[in-house]
Amino acid sequence: MLRLLDLVMAAVAVSLVAATAIITCLAVFFRYVLNAALPWPEEVAGYLLVWISFAGAYVGLRRGSHISFGALVDAMPPQSALAVRVAVDLMLAGLFLFILIYSVSMIQLLGGDRLVSVEIPQWVFMLSMPIFATGALLHLAAKWWSAWRGARGRRLMGRPSRR
């Protein structure tokens, strides 16, 4: 299930970057070639950036490509490194839960408003936040489940932990 979500989020990010590039080129063409500026490209492209940011953040989280101090944590004694990793995961879970709860509240409060230049409701763009937060929480849950199953399997088979 997470692999499918990974593919969808990567495809969404790539598609929206392409759409933003097309919208920007279209805006430039209309403004400077046809001398008839379109009223909506700047606003729509700006809101698409929200989707691009959250889809990209999800992809980065799943690939482990966000900035981190892996070398520092790896140099720690095993118990300290484990404590740091658990603390980081718990803080991330708290952040993602915060984003999920407050983005849903924000959608309920402001989602019915329409963009100024086109008749698109704002919830269409705000929906990226709870989708990202839910995906990120699923990623953490899968990570924890995998770690728990691995540790449990080592205990059941009498193997020492590699940590």
Short mmCIF file of N, CA, C and O in Angstrom, two decimals, residues 2 4 17-18 22 44 48 62-63 75 94 105 109-110 114 119-121 139 154 159 161:
data_model
loop_
_atom_site.label_atom_id
_atom_site.label_comp_id
_atom_site.label_asym_id
_atom_site.label_seq_id
_atom_site.Cartn_x
_atom_site.Cartn_y
_atom_site.Cartn_z
N LEU A 2 1.94 1.25 0.81
CA LEU A 2 2.81 2.42 0.86
C LEU A 2 3.56 2.63 -0.45
O LEU A 2 3.80 3.77 -0.84
N LEU A 4 2.39 2.03 -3.40
CA LEU A 4 1.43 2.66 -4.30
C LEU A 4 1.30 4.15 -3.95
O LEU A 4 1.30 5.00 -4.84
N VAL A 17 4.72 19.97 -11.06
CA VAL A 17 5.85 20.79 -11.51
C VAL A 17 5.71 21.08 -12.99
O VAL A 17 5.90 22.22 -13.45
N ALA A 18 5.34 20.06 -13.76
CA ALA A 18 5.14 20.25 -15.21
C ALA A 18 3.98 21.22 -15.47
O ALA A 18 4.09 22.11 -16.32
N ILE A 22 4.11 24.83 -17.41
CA ILE A 22 3.23 25.13 -18.55
C ILE A 22 2.42 26.40 -18.27
O ILE A 22 2.31 27.28 -19.14
N VAL A 44 -2.83 30.61 -9.38
CA VAL A 44 -2.93 29.15 -9.47
C VAL A 44 -1.56 28.50 -9.31
O VAL A 44 -1.41 27.51 -8.58
N LEU A 48 -0.44 25.85 -6.52
CA LEU A 48 0.10 24.54 -6.90
C LEU A 48 1.42 24.28 -6.18
O LEU A 48 1.77 23.13 -5.92
N ARG A 62 9.95 9.52 2.62
CA ARG A 62 9.96 8.08 2.31
C ARG A 62 11.33 7.62 1.82
O ARG A 62 11.73 6.50 2.08
N ARG A 63 12.05 8.49 1.12
CA ARG A 63 13.37 8.12 0.60
C ARG A 63 14.49 8.40 1.60
O ARG A 63 15.64 8.08 1.36
N ALA A 75 27.62 7.64 15.13
CA ALA A 75 28.83 7.64 15.95
C ALA A 75 28.52 7.48 17.44
O ALA A 75 29.43 7.25 18.24
N GLY A 94 4.40 13.81 16.20
CA GLY A 94 3.66 14.95 16.77
C GLY A 94 3.45 16.06 15.76
O GLY A 94 2.35 16.63 15.66
N SER A 105 -9.04 21.41 10.28
CA SER A 105 -9.76 22.56 10.84
C SER A 105 -9.72 23.75 9.89
O SER A 105 -10.72 24.44 9.70
N LEU A 109 -12.80 25.67 7.98
CA LEU A 109 -13.01 27.10 8.19
C LEU A 109 -12.92 27.90 6.89
O LEU A 109 -13.77 28.75 6.62
N LEU A 110 -11.90 27.65 6.09
CA LEU A 110 -11.63 28.49 4.90
C LEU A 110 -11.79 27.77 3.57
O LEU A 110 -11.71 28.41 2.52
N ARG A 114 -13.34 30.84 -2.40
CA ARG A 114 -12.86 30.63 -3.77
C ARG A 114 -11.63 31.50 -4.01
O ARG A 114 -11.44 32.53 -3.38
N GLU A 119 -12.78 30.38 -10.21
CA GLU A 119 -13.77 29.79 -9.31
C GLU A 119 -13.36 28.40 -8.83
O GLU A 119 -14.10 27.43 -8.97
N ILE A 120 -12.19 28.30 -8.24
CA ILE A 120 -11.72 27.05 -7.65
C ILE A 120 -11.76 27.22 -6.14
O ILE A 120 -11.19 28.18 -5.61
N PRO A 121 -12.40 26.30 -5.42
CA PRO A 121 -12.42 26.43 -3.95
C PRO A 121 -11.03 26.17 -3.36
O PRO A 121 -10.26 25.36 -3.88
N HIS A 139 3.77 6.17 7.05
CA HIS A 139 5.18 5.81 6.89
C HIS A 139 5.81 5.50 8.25
O HIS A 139 6.49 4.48 8.41
N ARG A 154 13.84 -11.54 16.38
CA ARG A 154 15.17 -11.85 16.93
C ARG A 154 15.05 -12.43 18.34
O ARG A 154 15.77 -13.35 18.69
N ARG A 159 18.12 -14.84 18.83
CA ARG A 159 19.23 -14.07 18.26
C ARG A 159 19.39 -12.76 19.01
O ARG A 159 18.42 -12.09 19.29
N SER A 161 20.07 -8.84 19.43
CA SER A 161 19.80 -7.67 18.60
C SER A 161 21.11 -7.14 18.05
O SER A 161 22.15 -7.23 18.68
#
